[in-house]
CSV table of C-alpha atoms and ligand atoms in Angstrom, one decimal:
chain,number,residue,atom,x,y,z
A,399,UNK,CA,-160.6,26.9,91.6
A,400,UNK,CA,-159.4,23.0,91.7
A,401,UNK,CA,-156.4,22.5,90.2
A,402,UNK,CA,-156.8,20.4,86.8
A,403,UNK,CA,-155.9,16.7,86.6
A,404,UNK,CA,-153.6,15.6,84.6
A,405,UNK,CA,-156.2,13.8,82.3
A,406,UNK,CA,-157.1,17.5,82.0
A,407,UNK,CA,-154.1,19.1,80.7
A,408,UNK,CA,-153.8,15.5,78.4
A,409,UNK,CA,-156.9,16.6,76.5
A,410,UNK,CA,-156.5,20.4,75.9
A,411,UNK,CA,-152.4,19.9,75.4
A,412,UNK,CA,-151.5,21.4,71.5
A,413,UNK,CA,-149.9,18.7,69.4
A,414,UNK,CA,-146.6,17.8,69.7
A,415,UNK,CA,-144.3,19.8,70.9
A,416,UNK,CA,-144.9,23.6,71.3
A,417,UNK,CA,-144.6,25.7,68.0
A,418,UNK,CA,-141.8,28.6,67.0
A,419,UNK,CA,-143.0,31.4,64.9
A,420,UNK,CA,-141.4,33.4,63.1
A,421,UNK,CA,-142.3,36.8,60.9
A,422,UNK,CA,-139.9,38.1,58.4
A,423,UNK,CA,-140.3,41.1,56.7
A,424,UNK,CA,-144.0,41.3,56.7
A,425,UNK,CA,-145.7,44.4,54.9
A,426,UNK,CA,-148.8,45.0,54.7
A,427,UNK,CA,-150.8,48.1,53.3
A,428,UNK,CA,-154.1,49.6,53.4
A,429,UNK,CA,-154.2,52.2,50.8
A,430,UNK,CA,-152.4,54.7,52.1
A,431,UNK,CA,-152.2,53.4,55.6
A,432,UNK,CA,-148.9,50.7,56.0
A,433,UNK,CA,-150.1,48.3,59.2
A,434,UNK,CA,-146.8,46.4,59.1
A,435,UNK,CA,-143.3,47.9,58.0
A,436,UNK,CA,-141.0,44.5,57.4
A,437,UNK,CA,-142.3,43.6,60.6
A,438,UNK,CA,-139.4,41.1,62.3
A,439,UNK,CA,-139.6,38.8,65.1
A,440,UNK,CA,-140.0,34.9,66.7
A,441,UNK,CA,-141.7,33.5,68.8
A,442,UNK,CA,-139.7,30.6,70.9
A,443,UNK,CA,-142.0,27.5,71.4
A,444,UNK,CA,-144.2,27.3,74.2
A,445,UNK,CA,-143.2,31.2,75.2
A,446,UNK,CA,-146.4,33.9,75.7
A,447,UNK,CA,-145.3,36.8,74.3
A,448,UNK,CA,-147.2,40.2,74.1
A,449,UNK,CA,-147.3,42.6,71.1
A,450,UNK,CA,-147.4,46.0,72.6
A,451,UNK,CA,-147.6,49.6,71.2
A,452,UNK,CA,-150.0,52.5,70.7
A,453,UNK,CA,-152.9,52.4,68.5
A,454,UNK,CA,-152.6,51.8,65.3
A,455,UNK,CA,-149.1,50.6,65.4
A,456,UNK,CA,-150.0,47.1,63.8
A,457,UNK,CA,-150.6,44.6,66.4
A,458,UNK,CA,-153.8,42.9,65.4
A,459,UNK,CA,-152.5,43.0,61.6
A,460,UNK,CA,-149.9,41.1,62.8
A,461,UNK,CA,-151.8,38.4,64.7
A,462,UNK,CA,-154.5,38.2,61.5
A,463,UNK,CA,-151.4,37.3,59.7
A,464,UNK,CA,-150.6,34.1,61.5
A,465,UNK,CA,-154.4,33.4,62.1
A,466,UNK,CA,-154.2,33.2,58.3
A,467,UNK,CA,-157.2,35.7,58.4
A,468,UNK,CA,-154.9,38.7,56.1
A,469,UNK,CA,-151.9,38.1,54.2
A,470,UNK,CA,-148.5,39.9,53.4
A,471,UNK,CA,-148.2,42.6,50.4
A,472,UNK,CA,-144.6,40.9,50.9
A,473,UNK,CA,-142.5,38.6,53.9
A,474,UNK,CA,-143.4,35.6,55.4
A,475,UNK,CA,-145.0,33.9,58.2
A,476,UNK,CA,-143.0,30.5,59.1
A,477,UNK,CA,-144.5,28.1,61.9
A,478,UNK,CA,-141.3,25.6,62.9
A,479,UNK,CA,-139.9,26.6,60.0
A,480,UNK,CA,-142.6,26.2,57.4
A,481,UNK,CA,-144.0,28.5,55.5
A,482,UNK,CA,-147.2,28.8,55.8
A,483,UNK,CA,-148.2,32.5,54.3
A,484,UNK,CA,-150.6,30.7,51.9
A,485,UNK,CA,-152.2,28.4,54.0
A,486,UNK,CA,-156.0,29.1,54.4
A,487,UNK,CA,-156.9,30.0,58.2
A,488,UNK,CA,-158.9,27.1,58.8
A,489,UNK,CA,-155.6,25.0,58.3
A,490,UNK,CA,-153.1,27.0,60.1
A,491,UNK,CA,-154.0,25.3,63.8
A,492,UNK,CA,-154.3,28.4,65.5
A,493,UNK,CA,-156.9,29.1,68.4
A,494,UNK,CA,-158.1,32.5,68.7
A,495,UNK,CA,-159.8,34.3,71.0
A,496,UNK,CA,-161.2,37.8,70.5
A,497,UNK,CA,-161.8,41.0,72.7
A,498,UNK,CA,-165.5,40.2,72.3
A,499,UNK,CA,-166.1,36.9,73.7
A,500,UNK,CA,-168.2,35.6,70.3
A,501,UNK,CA,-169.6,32.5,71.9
A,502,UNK,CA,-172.9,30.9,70.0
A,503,UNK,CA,-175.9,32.4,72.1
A,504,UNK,CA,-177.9,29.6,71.3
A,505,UNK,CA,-175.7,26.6,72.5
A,506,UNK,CA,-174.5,25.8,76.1
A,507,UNK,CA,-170.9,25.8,77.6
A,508,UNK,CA,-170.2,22.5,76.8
A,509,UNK,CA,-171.8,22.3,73.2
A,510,UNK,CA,-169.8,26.0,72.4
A,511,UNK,CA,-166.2,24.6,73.4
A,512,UNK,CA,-167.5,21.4,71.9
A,513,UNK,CA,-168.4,23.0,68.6
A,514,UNK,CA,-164.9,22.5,66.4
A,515,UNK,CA,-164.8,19.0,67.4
A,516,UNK,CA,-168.1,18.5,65.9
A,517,UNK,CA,-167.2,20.2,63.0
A,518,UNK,CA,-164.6,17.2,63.2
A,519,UNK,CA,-167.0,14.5,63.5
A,520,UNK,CA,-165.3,13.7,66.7
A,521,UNK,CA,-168.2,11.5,68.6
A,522,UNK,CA,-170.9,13.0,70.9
A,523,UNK,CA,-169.5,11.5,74.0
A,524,UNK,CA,-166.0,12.0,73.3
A,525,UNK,CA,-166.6,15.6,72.6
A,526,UNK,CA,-168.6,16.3,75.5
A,527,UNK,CA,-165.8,14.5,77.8
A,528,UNK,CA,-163.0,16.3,76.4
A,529,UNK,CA,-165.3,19.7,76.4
A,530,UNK,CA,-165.8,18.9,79.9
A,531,UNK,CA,-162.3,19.0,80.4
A,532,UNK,CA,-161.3,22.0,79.0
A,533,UNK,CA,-164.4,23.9,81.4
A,534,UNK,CA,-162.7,22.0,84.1
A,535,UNK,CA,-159.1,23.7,83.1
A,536,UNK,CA,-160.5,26.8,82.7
A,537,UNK,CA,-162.4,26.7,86.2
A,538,UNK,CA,-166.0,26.2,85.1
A,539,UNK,CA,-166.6,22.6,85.7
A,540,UNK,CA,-170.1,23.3,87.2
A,541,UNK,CA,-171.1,25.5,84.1
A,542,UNK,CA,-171.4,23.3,81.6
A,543,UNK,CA,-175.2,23.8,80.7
A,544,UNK,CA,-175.2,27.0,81.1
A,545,UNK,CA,-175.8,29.7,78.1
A,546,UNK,CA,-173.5,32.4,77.4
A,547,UNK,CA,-176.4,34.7,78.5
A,548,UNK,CA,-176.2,33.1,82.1
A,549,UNK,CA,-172.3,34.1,82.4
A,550,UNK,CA,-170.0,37.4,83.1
A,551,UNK,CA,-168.2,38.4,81.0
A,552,UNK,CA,-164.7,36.6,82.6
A,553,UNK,CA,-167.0,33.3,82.5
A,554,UNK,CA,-167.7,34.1,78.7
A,555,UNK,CA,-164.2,35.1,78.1
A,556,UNK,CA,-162.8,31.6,79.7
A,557,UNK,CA,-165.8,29.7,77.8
A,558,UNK,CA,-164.4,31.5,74.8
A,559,UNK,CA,-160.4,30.2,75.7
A,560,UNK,CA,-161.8,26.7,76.4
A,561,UNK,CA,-163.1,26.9,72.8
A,562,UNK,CA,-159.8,28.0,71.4
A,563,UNK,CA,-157.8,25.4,73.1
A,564,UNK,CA,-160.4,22.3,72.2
A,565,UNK,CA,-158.9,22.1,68.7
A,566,UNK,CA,-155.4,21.4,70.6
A,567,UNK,CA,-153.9,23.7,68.4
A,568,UNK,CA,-150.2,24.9,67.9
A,569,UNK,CA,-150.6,28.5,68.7
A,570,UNK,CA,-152.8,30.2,70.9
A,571,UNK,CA,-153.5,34.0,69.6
A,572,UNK,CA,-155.5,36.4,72.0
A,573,UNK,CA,-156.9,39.4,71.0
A,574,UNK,CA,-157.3,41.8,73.5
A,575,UNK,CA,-158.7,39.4,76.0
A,576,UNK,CA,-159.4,41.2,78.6
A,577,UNK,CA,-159.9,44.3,77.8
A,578,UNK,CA,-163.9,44.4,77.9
A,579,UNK,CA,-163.5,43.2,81.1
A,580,UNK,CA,-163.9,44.9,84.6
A,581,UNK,CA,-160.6,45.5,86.6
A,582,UNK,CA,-160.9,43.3,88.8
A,583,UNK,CA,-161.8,40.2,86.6
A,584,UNK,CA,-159.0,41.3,84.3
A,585,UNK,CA,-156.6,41.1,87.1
A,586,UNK,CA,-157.6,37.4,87.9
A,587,UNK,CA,-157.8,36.2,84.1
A,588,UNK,CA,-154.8,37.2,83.9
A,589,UNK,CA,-153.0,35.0,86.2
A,590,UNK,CA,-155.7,32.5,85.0
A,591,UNK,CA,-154.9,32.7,81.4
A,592,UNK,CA,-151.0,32.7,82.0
A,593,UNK,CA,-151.3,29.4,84.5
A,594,UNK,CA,-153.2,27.4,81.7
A,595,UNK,CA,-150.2,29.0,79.2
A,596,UNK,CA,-147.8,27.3,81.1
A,597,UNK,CA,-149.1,24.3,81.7
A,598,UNK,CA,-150.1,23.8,78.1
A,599,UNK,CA,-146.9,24.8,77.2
A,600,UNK,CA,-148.4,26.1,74.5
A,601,UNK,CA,-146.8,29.2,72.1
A,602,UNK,CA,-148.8,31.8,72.8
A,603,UNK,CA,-149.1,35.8,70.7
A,604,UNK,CA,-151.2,38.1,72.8
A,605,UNK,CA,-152.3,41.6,71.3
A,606,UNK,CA,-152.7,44.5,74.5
A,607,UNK,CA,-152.3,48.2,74.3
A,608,UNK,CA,-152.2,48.0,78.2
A,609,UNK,CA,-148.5,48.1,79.1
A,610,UNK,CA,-149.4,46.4,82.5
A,611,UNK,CA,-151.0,43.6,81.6
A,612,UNK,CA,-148.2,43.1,78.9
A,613,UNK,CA,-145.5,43.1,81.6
A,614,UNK,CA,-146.9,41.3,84.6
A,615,UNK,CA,-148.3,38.4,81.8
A,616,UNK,CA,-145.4,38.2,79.1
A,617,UNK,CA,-142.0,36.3,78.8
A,618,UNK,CA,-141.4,39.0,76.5
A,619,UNK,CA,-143.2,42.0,75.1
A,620,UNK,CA,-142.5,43.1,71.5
A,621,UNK,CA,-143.2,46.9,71.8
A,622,UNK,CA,-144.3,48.2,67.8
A,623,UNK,CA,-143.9,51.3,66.7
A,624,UNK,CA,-145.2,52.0,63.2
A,625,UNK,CA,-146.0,48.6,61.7
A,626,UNK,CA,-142.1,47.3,63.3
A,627,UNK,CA,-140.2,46.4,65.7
A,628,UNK,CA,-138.9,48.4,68.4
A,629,UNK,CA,-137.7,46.3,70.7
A,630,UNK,CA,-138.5,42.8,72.5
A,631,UNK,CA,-137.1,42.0,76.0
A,632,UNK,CA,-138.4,40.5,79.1
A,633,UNK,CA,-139.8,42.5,80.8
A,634,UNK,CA,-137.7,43.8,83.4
A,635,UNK,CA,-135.1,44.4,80.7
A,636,UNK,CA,-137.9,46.7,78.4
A,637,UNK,CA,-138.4,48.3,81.5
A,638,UNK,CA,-134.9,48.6,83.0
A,639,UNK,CA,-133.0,49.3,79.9
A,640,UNK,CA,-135.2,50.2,77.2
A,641,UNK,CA,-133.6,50.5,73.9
A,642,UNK,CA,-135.2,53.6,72.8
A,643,UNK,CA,-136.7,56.7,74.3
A,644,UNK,CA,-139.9,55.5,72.3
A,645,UNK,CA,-139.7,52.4,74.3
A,646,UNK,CA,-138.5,54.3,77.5
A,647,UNK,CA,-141.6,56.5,77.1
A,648,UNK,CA,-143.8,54.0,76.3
A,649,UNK,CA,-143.6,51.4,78.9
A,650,UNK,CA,-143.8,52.8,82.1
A,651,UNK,CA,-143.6,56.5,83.4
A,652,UNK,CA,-140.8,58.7,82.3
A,653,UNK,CA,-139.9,62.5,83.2
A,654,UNK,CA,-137.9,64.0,80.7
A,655,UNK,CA,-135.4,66.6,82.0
A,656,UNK,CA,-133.0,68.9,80.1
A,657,UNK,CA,-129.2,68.4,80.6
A,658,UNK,CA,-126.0,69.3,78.8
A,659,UNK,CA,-124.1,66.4,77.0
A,660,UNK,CA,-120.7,66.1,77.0
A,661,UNK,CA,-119.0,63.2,75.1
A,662,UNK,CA,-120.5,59.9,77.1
A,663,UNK,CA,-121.8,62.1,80.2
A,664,UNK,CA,-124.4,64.7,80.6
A,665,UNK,CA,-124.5,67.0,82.9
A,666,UNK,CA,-128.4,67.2,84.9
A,667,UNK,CA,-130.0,68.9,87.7
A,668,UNK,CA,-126.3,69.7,88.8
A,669,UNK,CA,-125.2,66.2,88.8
A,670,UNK,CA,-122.7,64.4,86.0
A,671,UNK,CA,-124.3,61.0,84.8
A,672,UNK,CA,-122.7,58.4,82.4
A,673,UNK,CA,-125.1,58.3,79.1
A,674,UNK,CA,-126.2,54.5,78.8
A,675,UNK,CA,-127.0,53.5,75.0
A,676,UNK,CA,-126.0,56.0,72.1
A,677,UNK,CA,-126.1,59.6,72.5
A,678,UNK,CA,-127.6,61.9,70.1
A,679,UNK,CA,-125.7,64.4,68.3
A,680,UNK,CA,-125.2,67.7,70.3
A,681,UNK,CA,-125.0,69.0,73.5
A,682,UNK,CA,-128.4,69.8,74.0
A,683,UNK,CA,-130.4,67.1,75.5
A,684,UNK,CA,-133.1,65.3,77.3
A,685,UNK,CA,-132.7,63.0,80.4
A,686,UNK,CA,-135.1,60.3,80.3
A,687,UNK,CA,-135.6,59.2,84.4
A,688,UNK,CA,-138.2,57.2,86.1
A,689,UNK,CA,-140.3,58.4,89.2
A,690,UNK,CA,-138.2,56.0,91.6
A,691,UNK,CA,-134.7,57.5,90.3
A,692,UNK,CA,-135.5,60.9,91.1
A,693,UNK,CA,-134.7,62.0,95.2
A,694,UNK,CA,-136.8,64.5,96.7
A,695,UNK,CA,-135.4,66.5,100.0
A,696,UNK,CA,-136.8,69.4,101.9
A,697,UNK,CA,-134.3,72.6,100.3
A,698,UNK,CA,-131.9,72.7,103.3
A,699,UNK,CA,-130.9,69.3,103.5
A,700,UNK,CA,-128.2,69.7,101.7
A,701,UNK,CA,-127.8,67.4,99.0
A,702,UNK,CA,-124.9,68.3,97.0
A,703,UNK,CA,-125.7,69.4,93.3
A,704,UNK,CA,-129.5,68.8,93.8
A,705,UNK,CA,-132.1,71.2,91.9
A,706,UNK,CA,-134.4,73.7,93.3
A,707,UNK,CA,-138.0,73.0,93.0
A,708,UNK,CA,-141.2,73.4,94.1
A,709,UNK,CA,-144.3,70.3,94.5
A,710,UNK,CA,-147.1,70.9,92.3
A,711,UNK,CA,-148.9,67.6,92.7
A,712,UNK,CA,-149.1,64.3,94.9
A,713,UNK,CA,-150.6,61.1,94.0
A,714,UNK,CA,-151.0,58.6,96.7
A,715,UNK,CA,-150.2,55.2,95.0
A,716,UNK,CA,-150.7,52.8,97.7
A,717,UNK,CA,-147.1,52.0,99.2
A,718,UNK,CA,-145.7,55.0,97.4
A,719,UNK,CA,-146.6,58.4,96.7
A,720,UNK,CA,-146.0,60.3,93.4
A,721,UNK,CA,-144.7,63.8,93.4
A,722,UNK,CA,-145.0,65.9,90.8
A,723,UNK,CA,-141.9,68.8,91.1
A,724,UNK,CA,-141.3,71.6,89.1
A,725,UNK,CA,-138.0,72.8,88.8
A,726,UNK,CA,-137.5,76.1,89.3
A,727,UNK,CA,-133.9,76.8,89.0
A,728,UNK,CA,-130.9,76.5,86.1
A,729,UNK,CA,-131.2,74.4,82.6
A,730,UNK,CA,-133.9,72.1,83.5
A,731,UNK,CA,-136.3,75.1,84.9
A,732,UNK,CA,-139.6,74.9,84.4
A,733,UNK,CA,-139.5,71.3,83.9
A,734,UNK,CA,-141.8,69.0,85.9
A,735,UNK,CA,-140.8,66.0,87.5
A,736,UNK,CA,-142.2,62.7,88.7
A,737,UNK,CA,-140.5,61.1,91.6
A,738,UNK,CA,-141.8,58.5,93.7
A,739,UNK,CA,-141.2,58.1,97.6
A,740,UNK,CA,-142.3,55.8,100.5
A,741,UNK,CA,-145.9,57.2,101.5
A,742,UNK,CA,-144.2,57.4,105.0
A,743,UNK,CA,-141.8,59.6,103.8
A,744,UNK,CA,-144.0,61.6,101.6
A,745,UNK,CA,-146.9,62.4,104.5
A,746,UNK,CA,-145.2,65.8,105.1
A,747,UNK,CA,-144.9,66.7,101.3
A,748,UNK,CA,-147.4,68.9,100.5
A,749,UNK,CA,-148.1,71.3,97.3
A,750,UNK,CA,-146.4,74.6,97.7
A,751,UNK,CA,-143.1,72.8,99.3
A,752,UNK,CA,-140.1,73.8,98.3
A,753,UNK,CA,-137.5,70.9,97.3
A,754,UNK,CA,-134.1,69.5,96.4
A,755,UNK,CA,-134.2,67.2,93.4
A,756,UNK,CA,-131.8,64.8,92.3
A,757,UNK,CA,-130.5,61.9,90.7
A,758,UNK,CA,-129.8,58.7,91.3
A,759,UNK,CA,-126.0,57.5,90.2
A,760,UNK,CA,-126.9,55.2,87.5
A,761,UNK,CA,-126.0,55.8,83.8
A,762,UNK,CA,-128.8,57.3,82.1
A,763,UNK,CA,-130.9,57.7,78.8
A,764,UNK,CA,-131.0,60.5,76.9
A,765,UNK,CA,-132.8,61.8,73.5
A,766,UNK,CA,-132.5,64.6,71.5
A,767,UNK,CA,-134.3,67.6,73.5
A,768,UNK,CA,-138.3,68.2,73.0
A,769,UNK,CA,-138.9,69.6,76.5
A,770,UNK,CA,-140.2,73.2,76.5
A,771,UNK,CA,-138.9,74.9,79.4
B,935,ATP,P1,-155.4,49.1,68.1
B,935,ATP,O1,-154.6,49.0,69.3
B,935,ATP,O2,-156.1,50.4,68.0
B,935,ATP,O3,-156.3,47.9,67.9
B,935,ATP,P2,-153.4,47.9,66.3
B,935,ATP,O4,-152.0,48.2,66.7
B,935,ATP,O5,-154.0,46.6,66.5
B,935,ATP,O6,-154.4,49.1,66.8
B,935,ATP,P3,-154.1,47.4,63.5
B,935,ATP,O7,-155.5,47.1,63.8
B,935,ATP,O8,-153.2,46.3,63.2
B,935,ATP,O9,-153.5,48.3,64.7
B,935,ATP,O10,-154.1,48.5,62.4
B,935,ATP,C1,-152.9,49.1,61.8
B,935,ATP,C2,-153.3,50.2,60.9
B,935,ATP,O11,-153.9,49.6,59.7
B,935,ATP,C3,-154.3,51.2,61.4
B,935,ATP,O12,-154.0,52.5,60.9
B,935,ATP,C4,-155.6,50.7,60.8
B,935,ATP,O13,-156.5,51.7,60.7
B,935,ATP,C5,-155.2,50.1,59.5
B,935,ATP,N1,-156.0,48.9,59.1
B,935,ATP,C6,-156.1,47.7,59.7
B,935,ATP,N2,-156.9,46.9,59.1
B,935,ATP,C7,-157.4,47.6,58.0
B,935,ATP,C8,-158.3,47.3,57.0
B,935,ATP,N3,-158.9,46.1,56.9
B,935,ATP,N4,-158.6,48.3,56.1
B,935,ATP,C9,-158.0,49.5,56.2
B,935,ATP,N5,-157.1,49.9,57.1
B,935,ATP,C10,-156.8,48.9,58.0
C-alpha cells in the first residue's frame, strides 16, 4: 500500500484537537438484565483503547452510549468535558463502524464514503476529492467505482472506516471490526486500522471479545466484568500484573495451582513465593501462573523443591511448545498445568513423561481456592 500524502491525512483528520471521553457512573438496565453497573473510565485524547470482556459484560452498551444511539438509566457521558448524555446521535460527531460492514449496495466506493458529506450539501467535486482521499488512506485508491458486491470483506470493512472517518469526526468507535473477517485479513486490518489511528490522532473506543486483538491493537484495554470496570492498563501491565484473578484469567492463559498461604507468602509445588497484590483470607489457596513461569525438567534432574508430574498433552505453538502436566504428588495433585518451553527443548517431551515442575522466583497471584484436586 502507498503511504498517504499529507493532503491525505489533512482531509480525513477529526477536528481540532483529538477528544477525551469520559463515562461516569453509567447504568443501564434491560429489565432484568443490568448492561452497565456505574460503569467508570476515560478515554485520553487521541488514545485507541479497547473495551474487553466476556459476553454479555456490556461493551457495545457502552459504545451505543457515546454513539448517542442508548442512553443512561443514570451517569453521564462527557466528551472534553461536556456533557453530552442528551445530545441526539446525529450530533455527537462520532464515526462508527460495525461488525457487519453496512455499506449502501447500490452506490460505489466513492459515492458510499462520500454519502455523509452529501447529506452535508458539501459540493459534488469536493466530496468526491476528499472521498477519494480517504480510499487513498485506507489503501483503496484504485477502487473507487467499485460496488460493495465487487469487494472482500476487509475491502468492505476499510470502505466502511473510510465512511466513518469522512465526517472528520471527534471519536472514532469500532464495533467489532474485524471479527467477520478471515484470519488473515483480520491480522492485516489490524495493523491497518491502528496506523490510520495514529496518524489521525484520532480518540478511538474499539469493542472485541478477542483478547489478542485487544492487546497487540490497544494503548489500553478496559477489561469489563459485569456492566464495570475491572481494570484498564496497557497492555503489558494487564498482562503482567493483572489486578484481579478475573483479569489474570481472562487475558491470557493461566493454570491455577493449589498452595498453602502464610501471611504475604504461599507455599506451592514445594517452593515459598512472595504473594503480589492482596491475599485472600485463609490458608487455603490458588496460585494463579502463566505457561512461561512454570519449569519443566525430566524427574532426576534435580531441581530442588520441584513437583512430581506426569505430561498429559503437547501443543506445538510455533517457537514454543505447550505442556500440559499433571501433578501427581502433595497439595497441588491432580492439578494440571500449562507450561511453555522452547520447541528445541520440548522435542523429547512426550505424553507419558514423567516430570519435575516448578516455579519461577517471582511474587505471585493468588485467589481464594476453586481448583478440584
Ligand atoms: P457481546 O460480546 O456478546 O456482544 P457485550 O459485552 O457487547 O456482549 P452488550 O451487548 O452490551 O454486551 O449487552 C449487555 C447485556 O445487556 C446483555 O445481557 C444483553 O443481552 C443485554 N442487552 C443489551 N441490549 C439490550 C436490549 N436492547 N434489550 C434487552 N437486553 C439488552
Amino acid at each position: 500500500m502507498t503511504a498517504p500524502t499529507v493532503a491525505t491525512a489533512t482531509a480525513a483528520a477529526p477536528h481540532g484537537e483529538a477528544a477525551t471521553v469520559e463515562f461516569r457512573g453509567l447504568r443501564r438496565q434491560f429489565g432484568a438484565t443490568t448492561a452497565l453497573d456505574g460503569l467508570d473510565l476515560t478515554v485520553a485524547p487521541g488514545e485507541l483503547l479497547a473495551l474487553l470482556g466476556p459476553s454479555g459484560c456490556g461493551k457495545t452498551t457502552a459504545l451505543r452510549m457515546l454513539a448517542g444511539f442508548e442512553h443512561p438509566d443514570s451517569g453521564a457521558v462527557l466528551v472534553d468535558g461536556q456533557d453530552v448524555t442528551s445530545v441526539p446521535a446525529h450530533r455527537r460527531d462520532a464515526g462508527m463502524v460495525f461488525q457487519s460492514y453496512s455499506l449502501f449496495p447500490h452506490l460505489d466506493c466513492v459515492d458510499n464514503v462520500a454519502f455523509g458529506l452529501r447529506m452535508r450539501k458539501v459540493g459534488k467535486t469536493e466530496r468526491k476529492a476528499q472521498a477519494q482521499e480517504l480510499l487513498d488512506l485506507v489503501g483503496l485508491a484504485d477502487k473507487g467505482g467499485r460496488y460493495p458486491h465487487e469487494l472482500s470483506g476487509g475491502q468492505q470493512q476499510r470502505v466502511a472506516l473510510a465512511r466513518a472517518l469522512a465526517l472528520r469526526p471527534r471519536v472514532l468507535l469500532l464495533d467489532e471490526p474485524l471479527s467477520a473477517l478471515d484470519a488473515k485479513v483480520r491480522l492485516t486490518l489490524r495493523e491497518e486500522i491502528r496506523r490510520i489511528q495514529r496518524e489521525l490522532g484520532i480518540t478511538t473506543l474499539f469493542v472485541t471479545h478477542d483478547q489478542e486483538e485487544a492487546l497487540s491493537m490497544a494503548d489500553r484495554v478496559a477489561v469489563m466484568r459485569d456492566g464495570r470496570l475491572e481494570q484498564c492498563a496497557p497492555p503489558a501491565e494487564l498482562y503482567g500484573r493483572p489486578a484481579t484473578a478475573f483479569v489474570a484469567e481472562f487475558v491470557g492463559t493461566m493454570s491455577r495451582i493449589p498452595g498453602d498461604l502464610d501471611g504475604s507468602t504461599v507455599e506451592v509445588l514445594g517452593r515459598t513465593l512472595p504473594v503480589d497484590g492482596d491475599a485472600p483470607a485463609g490458608r487455603a489457596v490458588d496460585v494463579l501462573v502463566r505457561p512461561e513461569d512454570v519449569k519443566v525438567a525430566v524427574d532426576d534432574d534435580g531441581i530442588d523443591g520441584a513437583g512430581f508430574g506426569r505430561i498429559v498433552g503437547t501443543a506445538f505453538l510455533g517457537a514454543t511448545t505447550r505442556l500440559t502436566v499433571r501433578i501427581e504428588s502433595g497439595l497441588a495433585g491432580g492439578t494440571e498445568v500449562k507450561a511453555d518451553l522452547p520447541t528445541h527443548e520440548a522435542t523429547t517431551l512426550t505424553a507419558g513423561h514423567a516430570v519435575r515442575v516448578t516455579l519461577r522466583e517471582r511474587p505471585v497471584l493468588v485467589a481464594p481456592r476453586t481448583a478440584t484436586a
